[in-house]
Amino acid sequence: MDAILQEKLAEKLLCPRARSSRQKDRQYVGFATLPNQVHRKSVKKGFDFTLMVAGESGLGKSTLVNSLFLTDLYKDRKLLNAEERISQTVEITKHTVDIEEKGVKLKLTIVDTPGFGDAVNNNECWKPITDYIDQQFEQYFRDESGLNRKNILDNRVHCCLYFIPPFGHGLRPIDVEFMKALHEKVNIIPLIAKADCLTPNEIKKLKDRVRDEIEKFGIKVYQFPECDSDEDEEFKQLDKELKECTPFAVIGSNTVVEARGQRVRGRVYPWGIVEVENQSHCDFVKLRSMLIRSHMHDLKDVTCDVHYENYRAQCIQDMTSKLTQDNRVDSPIPILPVPTPDAETERLIKMKDEELKRMQEMLEKMQQQIHEKDQ
Amino acid sequence: MGGSVAVLSTGSQHRPQQQHQQRKHQNQQNRDQHLRGPVLLTRPGNRSPQSARQSFRLVGSDGPDTDVTMPDPPLSEPSVSLEMRTWQEGKVLDSGVWVTMANSGIPKSSSVGAGCNLRVFKIEAGDLTIRFDMTDAVPPEVRPKPAVPAKPPHVAPPPIPSHPAPTLSGASVRGSGGSTLLGYIGIDTIIEQMRKKTMKTGFDFNIMVVGQSGLGKSTLVNTLFKSQVSRKNSDWGREEKIPKTVEIKSVSHVIEEGGVKMKLTITDTPGFGDQINNDNCWEPISKFVNEQYEKYLKEEVNIARKKRIPDTRVHCCLYFIAPTGHSLRPLDIEFMKHLSRSVNLIPVIAKSDTLTPEEKSEFKQRVRKELEVCGIEVYPQKEFDDDIEDKSDNDKIREVMPFAVVGSDKEYQVNSKRVLGRKTAWGIVEVENLNHCEFSLLRDFIIRSHLQDLKEVTHNIHYETYRAKRLNDNGGLHPISTAADTQESNL
């Protein structure tokens, strides 16, 4: 089965030329099957994705996450009442769930930020969030510079969905401050929450407004990559539509209702039924296709290539400047301030060192012997 | 008058029939009840040809009955003539023929006889429907005797609402003496006299709206008063700055309906709750409320007072709660705690078309529970209920509060009717449809039934509390300079 697949794949890739000249079959090397091999390996390994949701409470974040991934992550959640919330600080909570679809495994981690923006005084309420993201980067940095790099756990946040309330007239001061604090650290995708309280006209106005303000304040939200020029027209058209639709106005629901003779997910009002997956009702489908179906990997890439690299560069710069301040020799390889190992590991290191010395001595002896033999 | 005479009771919306009968037999103890709600008299367009004319008798809870005869109107006629006769105890007090325009939505008022006020609200062709609103005259801005801050619960109500009538107490119909009248004196015409005076002077109403920006405050006020009375940022392209501190902006309009003039003042509070740090953002509002009390107090203690002190005190404060579906926010609780003691606070759930009916009722329950737990008394306050009837009325309202409202100033066509609403891709939210939202309840509550009560509670209770505190603090009255004003403003 695999061989047939390989051949077919090869044929397809070499299509324009292969059909005309059969002798070129002899020049068929076969590395065109690489994508296939990568695919198989990754499927075995499984994927992971970390998604952060941020926004005030009551904007439907949990419902949307449940709707996106068709799970029920927040089953046992207890809502705080207002008195309890007065003394609440911003927390970071993580939920991990393993989902599988058609043999592909995904380890999904949702990072939630309860308490954000709820207090009376919300000064610097995003600090716990930026600290968390930095922590994950630092953890990865250490692991990467460590001895054992085989099984690094990647907890870096790949994407942050920020929920903008539909009740306002655009971005509020807290929205602007939050996004500015985070846009260099994580991919931000702004969403307009609870979009079913807006008429289509109002949605359009709000989107224009938010886009203008994002530009005005210089906030770098996640940009969709440009299509390659050899993609087909349909894909390009979809991509263009997607870009014009940001920020997405979403509605979430996991309750199945009866509408127009079908069973769909939606919300029932006395004046009508809102369907979550209906493109004319809200942008949920667009968000899902963008987030999961086409750009999930790109989000991870941007996190690794851009945000993490920025962090790393910043970190190294800080360290080298600290080193020169301390008047130590400039080392080409930065010395990572490794946390002092405990006694156990120190002993192990000593043992290994001695072993190494012994082995080196043995090697030298053997070399001498061979040398003597030759002579 | 041919045909049968149908006896209808007035104020039918709030009192069932038998209760009314009982009351009729009671010995005129409840004269000062406010007759609320309209009465609908319908004479269907296609009737049997036998009864050429049809009569109705409107029975007042006390006082005169009125027979109204509606002749057979050809529907093409532009006007309808009504013959009315008012009588009591066998004597005809008043009679006449009164002509009004058919299909007119404009209310016409006619005072027919004593003690019985008929205002026609609407005449719709097709089925000839005449709506009579038997509302009592609105008593004017008479200053009552100063009461202690808490109204004693079981004081027997005075003969005329809030009218200090010492001279008549001996001969009153229902005092503790309980002497019966031998004939009709005409004391109850005082209501009519008051009504006439009020019509001339008009009265004022001050409403304040508080809430985060974008919750639909201005739209709701415009919808409530059916006119563009509130500044509205209808043009979103305009540069709209969120003010750095809470501002207080008041706009006044004079609106007129049925010959009654009302000076409506709407106070908006842009910037409330919009900053990152909202500590003490209720302080400017609290200060404003107390400043108005202070103004009134100063006028009151003047030696040469004005005949009618201009009333800028806030009678009603609508607080807009964001429809998160979870519970109240800390900011909401803080604000309501600070303000519920100095002003009538009515919380409303804004933009409620984002909640499904189940979510709505759950949210309301949670909000009510939280208000109870925090000890926040919203209007109508339980402690100020006068009697059982008030209490039961207000309890009904309290069960529905906070009202979940939707505001709109755009009209759409629904089932061949023009309604105010919001049009979405999945349906039209009708503002005045009780199944959709509770706007009509809020409007009826504030305007049609409790408008005067709001003003009275503000004057008798909140203002008196402020006044007592001020006088106690100063150890007596003396003119205050403006510097001390700001010091004393914080209750």
PDB file of N, CA, C and O in Angstrom, chain A residues 222-266:
ATOM      1  N   TYR A 222      -1.709  38.911  15.313  1.00  0.00           N
ATOM      2  CA  TYR A 222      -1.236  37.852  14.433  1.00  0.00           C
ATOM      3  C   TYR A 222      -1.735  38.107  13.023  1.00  0.00           C
ATOM      4  O   TYR A 222      -2.924  38.272  12.784  1.00  0.00           O
ATOM      5  N   GLN A 223      -0.780  38.154  12.076  1.00  0.00           N
ATOM      6  CA  GLN A 223      -1.168  38.379  10.690  1.00  0.00           C
ATOM      7  C   GLN A 223      -1.164  37.060   9.959  1.00  0.00           C
ATOM      8  O   GLN A 223      -0.258  36.259  10.124  1.00  0.00           O
ATOM      9  N   PHE A 224      -2.152  36.846   9.164  1.00  0.00           N
ATOM     10  CA  PHE A 224      -2.161  35.624   8.367  1.00  0.00           C
ATOM     11  C   PHE A 224      -1.064  35.705   7.321  1.00  0.00           C
ATOM     12  O   PHE A 224      -0.883  36.748   6.715  1.00  0.00           O
ATOM     13  N   PRO A 225      -0.340  34.637   7.115  1.00  0.00           N
ATOM     14  CA  PRO A 225       0.722  34.697   6.110  1.00  0.00           C
ATOM     15  C   PRO A 225       0.119  34.841   4.724  1.00  0.00           C
ATOM     16  O   PRO A 225      -0.982  34.369   4.458  1.00  0.00           O
ATOM     17  N   GLU A 226       0.865  35.481   3.861  1.00  0.00           N
ATOM     18  CA  GLU A 226       0.388  35.664   2.493  1.00  0.00           C
ATOM     19  C   GLU A 226       0.351  34.326   1.791  1.00  0.00           C
ATOM     20  O   GLU A 226       1.168  33.465   2.025  1.00  0.00           O
ATOM     21  N   CYS A 227      -0.606  34.189   0.896  1.00  0.00           N
ATOM     22  CA  CYS A 227      -0.691  32.950   0.124  1.00  0.00           C
ATOM     23  C   CYS A 227       0.483  32.871  -0.828  1.00  0.00           C
ATOM     24  O   CYS A 227       0.915  33.860  -1.374  1.00  0.00           O
ATOM     25  N   ASP A 228       0.920  31.663  -1.058  1.00  0.00           N
ATOM     26  CA  ASP A 228       1.910  31.480  -2.121  1.00  0.00           C
ATOM     27  C   ASP A 228       1.243  31.740  -3.456  1.00  0.00           C
ATOM     28  O   ASP A 228       0.060  31.495  -3.622  1.00  0.00           O
ATOM     29  N   SER A 229       2.013  32.215  -4.397  1.00  0.00           N
ATOM     30  CA  SER A 229       1.394  32.618  -5.655  1.00  0.00           C
ATOM     31  C   SER A 229       0.917  31.423  -6.455  1.00  0.00           C
ATOM     32  O   SER A 229       0.146  31.576  -7.385  1.00  0.00           O
ATOM     33  N   ASP A 230       1.358  30.225  -6.079  1.00  0.00           N
ATOM     34  CA  ASP A 230       0.909  29.103  -6.902  1.00  0.00           C
ATOM     35  C   ASP A 230      -0.301  28.396  -6.308  1.00  0.00           C
ATOM     36  O   ASP A 230      -0.710  27.350  -6.786  1.00  0.00           O
ATOM     37  N   GLU A 231      -0.872  28.969  -5.291  1.00  0.00           N
ATOM     38  CA  GLU A 231      -2.091  28.367  -4.760  1.00  0.00           C
ATOM     39  C   GLU A 231      -3.229  28.664  -5.696  1.00  0.00           C
ATOM     40  O   GLU A 231      -3.209  29.629  -6.443  1.00  0.00           O
ATOM     41  N   ASP A 232      -4.252  27.835  -5.636  1.00  0.00           N
ATOM     42  CA  ASP A 232      -5.342  28.069  -6.583  1.00  0.00           C
ATOM     43  C   ASP A 232      -6.195  29.246  -6.140  1.00  0.00           C
ATOM     44  O   ASP A 232      -6.176  29.674  -5.003  1.00  0.00           O
ATOM     45  N   GLU A 233      -6.969  29.730  -7.103  1.00  0.00           N
ATOM     46  CA  GLU A 233      -7.726  30.964  -6.911  1.00  0.00           C
ATOM     47  C   GLU A 233      -8.681  30.892  -5.735  1.00  0.00           C
ATOM     48  O   GLU A 233      -8.858  31.853  -4.987  1.00  0.00           O
ATOM     49  N   GLU A 234      -9.283  29.731  -5.616  1.00  0.00           N
ATOM     50  CA  GLU A 234     -10.299  29.592  -4.568  1.00  0.00           C
ATOM     51  C   GLU A 234      -9.680  29.815  -3.194  1.00  0.00           C
ATOM     52  O   GLU A 234     -10.229  30.513  -2.341  1.00  0.00           O
ATOM     53  N   PHE A 235      -8.519  29.222  -3.032  1.00  0.00           N
ATOM     54  CA  PHE A 235      -7.841  29.353  -1.757  1.00  0.00           C
ATOM     55  C   PHE A 235      -7.471  30.799  -1.481  1.00  0.00           C
ATOM     56  O   PHE A 235      -7.627  31.312  -0.378  1.00  0.00           O
ATOM     57  N   LYS A 236      -7.022  31.466  -2.560  1.00  0.00           N
ATOM     58  CA  LYS A 236      -6.635  32.865  -2.394  1.00  0.00           C
ATOM     59  C   LYS A 236      -7.841  33.706  -2.019  1.00  0.00           C
ATOM     60  O   LYS A 236      -7.758  34.606  -1.173  1.00  0.00           O
ATOM     61  N   GLN A 237      -8.953  33.402  -2.665  1.00  0.00           N
ATOM     62  CA  GLN A 237     -10.167  34.160  -2.385  1.00  0.00           C
ATOM     63  C   GLN A 237     -10.571  33.972  -0.931  1.00  0.00           C
ATOM     64  O   GLN A 237     -10.895  34.917  -0.216  1.00  0.00           O
ATOM     65  N   LEU A 238     -10.535  32.726  -0.477  1.00  0.00           N
ATOM     66  CA  LEU A 238     -10.894  32.432   0.915  1.00  0.00           C
ATOM     67  C   LEU A 238      -9.982  33.183   1.867  1.00  0.00           C
ATOM     68  O   LEU A 238     -10.408  33.759   2.864  1.00  0.00           O
ATOM     69  N   ASP A 239      -8.709  33.153   1.503  1.00  0.00           N
ATOM     70  CA  ASP A 239      -7.732  33.803   2.369  1.00  0.00           C
ATOM     71  C   ASP A 239      -8.010  35.289   2.472  1.00  0.00           C
ATOM     72  O   ASP A 239      -7.959  35.899   3.540  1.00  0.00           O
ATOM     73  N   LYS A 240      -8.357  35.881   1.324  1.00  0.00           N
ATOM     74  CA  LYS A 240      -8.626  37.316   1.317  1.00  0.00           C
ATOM     75  C   LYS A 240      -9.844  37.621   2.175  1.00  0.00           C
ATOM     76  O   LYS A 240      -9.846  38.555   2.972  1.00  0.00           O
ATOM     77  N   GLU A 241     -10.867  36.793   2.015  1.00  0.00           N
ATOM     78  CA  GLU A 241     -12.086  37.006   2.812  1.00  0.00           C
ATOM     79  C   GLU A 241     -11.775  36.923   4.290  1.00  0.00           C
ATOM     80  O   GLU A 241     -12.264  37.706   5.105  1.00  0.00           O
ATOM     81  N   LEU A 242     -10.956  35.944   4.606  1.00  0.00           N
ATOM     82  CA  LEU A 242     -10.599  35.736   6.005  1.00  0.00           C
ATOM     83  C   LEU A 242      -9.929  36.972   6.581  1.00  0.00           C
ATOM     84  O   LEU A 242     -10.231  37.409   7.684  1.00  0.00           O
ATOM     85  N   LYS A 243      -9.022  37.527   5.804  1.00  0.00           N
ATOM     86  CA  LYS A 243      -8.289  38.668   6.332  1.00  0.00           C
ATOM     87  C   LYS A 243      -9.185  39.875   6.505  1.00  0.00           C
ATOM     88  O   LYS A 243      -9.000  40.650   7.427  1.00  0.00           O
ATOM     89  N   GLU A 244     -10.177  40.026   5.623  1.00  0.00           N
ATOM     90  CA  GLU A 244     -11.027  41.203   5.748  1.00  0.00           C
ATOM     91  C   GLU A 244     -12.008  41.067   6.896  1.00  0.00           C
ATOM     92  O   GLU A 244     -12.655  42.025   7.272  1.00  0.00           O
ATOM     93  N   CYS A 245     -12.124  39.852   7.394  1.00  0.00           N
ATOM     94  CA  CYS A 245     -13.133  39.613   8.405  1.00  0.00           C
ATOM     95  C   CYS A 245     -12.631  39.837   9.823  1.00  0.00           C
ATOM     96  O   CYS A 245     -13.407  39.772  10.752  1.00  0.00           O
ATOM     97  N   THR A 246     -11.343  40.042   9.957  1.00  0.00           N
ATOM     98  CA  THR A 246     -10.827  40.181  11.317  1.00  0.00           C
ATOM     99  C   THR A 246     -11.208  41.546  11.854  1.00  0.00           C
ATOM    100  O   THR A 246     -11.274  42.504  11.100  1.00  0.00           O
ATOM    101  N   PRO A 247     -11.401  41.699  13.168  1.00  0.00           N
ATOM    102  CA  PRO A 247     -11.469  40.630  14.143  1.00  0.00           C
ATOM    103  C   PRO A 247     -12.766  39.826  14.029  1.00  0.00           C
ATOM    104  O   PRO A 247     -13.802  40.386  13.741  1.00  0.00           O
ATOM    105  N   PHE A 248     -12.683  38.532  14.253  1.00  0.00           N
ATOM    106  CA  PHE A 248     -13.854  37.678  14.087  1.00  0.00           C
ATOM    107  C   PHE A 248     -14.886  37.962  15.166  1.00  0.00           C
ATOM    108  O   PHE A 248     -14.560  38.121  16.332  1.00  0.00           O
ATOM    109  N   ALA A 249     -16.142  38.001  14.753  1.00  0.00           N
ATOM    110  CA  ALA A 249     -17.242  38.178  15.713  1.00  0.00           C
ATOM    111  C   ALA A 249     -17.843  36.805  15.967  1.00  0.00           C
ATOM    112  O   ALA A 249     -18.408  36.203  15.062  1.00  0.00           O
ATOM    113  N   VAL A 250     -17.670  36.303  17.162  1.00  0.00           N
ATOM    114  CA  VAL A 250     -18.010  34.897  17.405  1.00  0.00           C
ATOM    115  C   VAL A 250     -19.120  34.718  18.417  1.00  0.00           C
ATOM    116  O   VAL A 250     -19.400  35.586  19.238  1.00  0.00           O
ATOM    117  N   ILE A 251     -19.750  33.564  18.303  1.00  0.00           N
ATOM    118  CA  ILE A 251     -20.765  33.128  19.259  1.00  0.00           C
ATOM    119  C   ILE A 251     -20.431  31.696  19.583  1.00  0.00           C
ATOM    120  O   ILE A 251     -20.051  30.946  18.698  1.00  0.00           O
ATOM    121  N   GLY A 252     -20.585  31.310  20.813  1.00  0.00           N
ATOM    122  CA  GLY A 252     -20.265  29.935  21.161  1.00  0.00           C
ATOM    123  C   GLY A 252     -21.479  29.230  21.726  1.00  0.00           C
ATOM    124  O   GLY A 252     -22.316  29.837  22.383  1.00  0.00           O
ATOM    125  N   SER A 253     -21.599  27.968  21.466  1.00  0.00           N
ATOM    126  CA  SER A 253     -22.663  27.197  22.090  1.00  0.00           C
ATOM    127  C   SER A 253     -22.404  25.731  21.867  1.00  0.00           C
ATOM    128  O   SER A 253     -21.933  25.337  20.810  1.00  0.00           O
ATOM    129  N   ASN A 254     -22.742  24.939  22.837  1.00  0.00           N
ATOM    130  CA  ASN A 254     -22.646  23.496  22.653  1.00  0.00           C
ATOM    131  C   ASN A 254     -23.983  22.807  22.780  1.00  0.00           C
ATOM    132  O   ASN A 254     -24.042  21.589  22.773  1.00  0.00           O
ATOM    133  N   THR A 255     -25.037  23.596  22.929  1.00  0.00           N
ATOM    134  CA  THR A 255     -26.361  22.980  23.034  1.00  0.00           C
ATOM    135  C   THR A 255     -26.916  22.801  21.634  1.00  0.00           C
ATOM    136  O   THR A 255     -26.865  23.703  20.800  1.00  0.00           O
ATOM    137  N   VAL A 256     -27.456  21.625  21.405  1.00  0.00           N
ATOM    138  CA  VAL A 256     -27.990  21.314  20.080  1.00  0.00           C
ATOM    139  C   VAL A 256     -29.467  21.654  20.065  1.00  0.00           C
ATOM    140  O   VAL A 256     -30.219  21.240  20.939  1.00  0.00           O
ATOM    141  N   VAL A 257     -29.850  22.420  19.053  1.00  0.00           N
ATOM    142  CA  VAL A 257     -31.255  22.817  18.962  1.00  0.00           C
ATOM    143  C   VAL A 257     -31.761  22.468  17.577  1.00  0.00           C
ATOM    144  O   VAL A 257     -31.009  22.174  16.659  1.00  0.00           O
ATOM    145  N   GLU A 258     -33.036  22.584  17.450  1.00  0.00           N
ATOM    146  CA  GLU A 258     -33.680  22.258  16.184  1.00  0.00           C
ATOM    147  C   GLU A 258     -33.942  23.559  15.436  1.00  0.00           C
ATOM    148  O   GLU A 258     -34.627  24.435  15.931  1.00  0.00           O
ATOM    149  N   ALA A 259     -33.365  23.661  14.249  1.00  0.00           N
ATOM    150  CA  ALA A 259     -33.596  24.883  13.483  1.00  0.00           C
ATOM    151  C   ALA A 259     -33.696  24.525  12.015  1.00  0.00           C
ATOM    152  O   ALA A 259     -32.837  23.830  11.486  1.00  0.00           O
ATOM    153  N   ARG A 260     -34.698  25.043  11.361  1.00  0.00           N
ATOM    154  CA  ARG A 260     -34.898  24.789   9.945  1.00  0.00           C
ATOM    155  C   ARG A 260     -34.861  23.308   9.629  1.00  0.00           C
ATOM    156  O   ARG A 260     -34.305  22.885   8.626  1.00  0.00           O
ATOM    157  N   GLY A 261     -35.437  22.520  10.513  1.00  0.00           N
ATOM    158  CA  GLY A 261     -35.516  21.099  10.258  1.00  0.00           C
ATOM    159  C   GLY A 261     -34.223  20.345  10.484  1.00  0.00           C
ATOM    160  O   GLY A 261     -34.140  19.144  10.256  1.00  0.00           O
ATOM    161  N   GLN A 262     -33.189  21.031  10.951  1.00  0.00           N
ATOM    162  CA  GLN A 262     -31.938  20.317  11.197  1.00  0.00           C
ATOM    163  C   GLN A 262     -31.569  20.465  12.652  1.00  0.00           C
ATOM    164  O   GLN A 262     -32.011  21.378  13.331  1.00  0.00           O
ATOM    165  N   ARG A 263     -30.689  19.572  13.067  1.00  0.00           N
ATOM    166  CA  ARG A 263     -30.173  19.725  14.428  1.00  0.00           C
ATOM    167  C   ARG A 263     -28.833  20.453  14.324  1.00  0.00           C
ATOM    168  O   ARG A 263     -27.896  19.944  13.720  1.00  0.00           O
ATOM    169  N   VAL A 264     -28.785  21.627  14.908  1.00  0.00           N
ATOM    170  CA  VAL A 264     -27.564  22.410  14.847  1.00  0.00           C
ATOM    171  C   VAL A 264     -27.227  22.907  16.235  1.00  0.00           C
ATOM    172  O   VAL A 264     -28.077  22.915  17.126  1.00  0.00           O
ATOM    173  N   ARG A 265     -25.989  23.354  16.368  1.00  0.00           N
ATOM    174  CA  ARG A 265     -25.609  23.958  17.640  1.00  0.00           C
ATOM    175  C   ARG A 265     -26.020  25.413  17.589  1.00  0.00           C
ATOM    176  O   ARG A 265     -25.741  26.105  16.611  1.00  0.00           O
ATOM    177  N   GLY A 266     -26.675  25.863  18.649  1.00  0.00           N
ATOM    178  CA  GLY A 266     -27.095  27.256  18.604  1.00  0.00           C
ATOM    179  C   GLY A 266     -27.696  27.721  19.901  1.00  0.00           C
ATOM    180  O   GLY A 266     -27.642  27.018  20.915  1.00  0.00           O
TER     181      GLY A 266
END
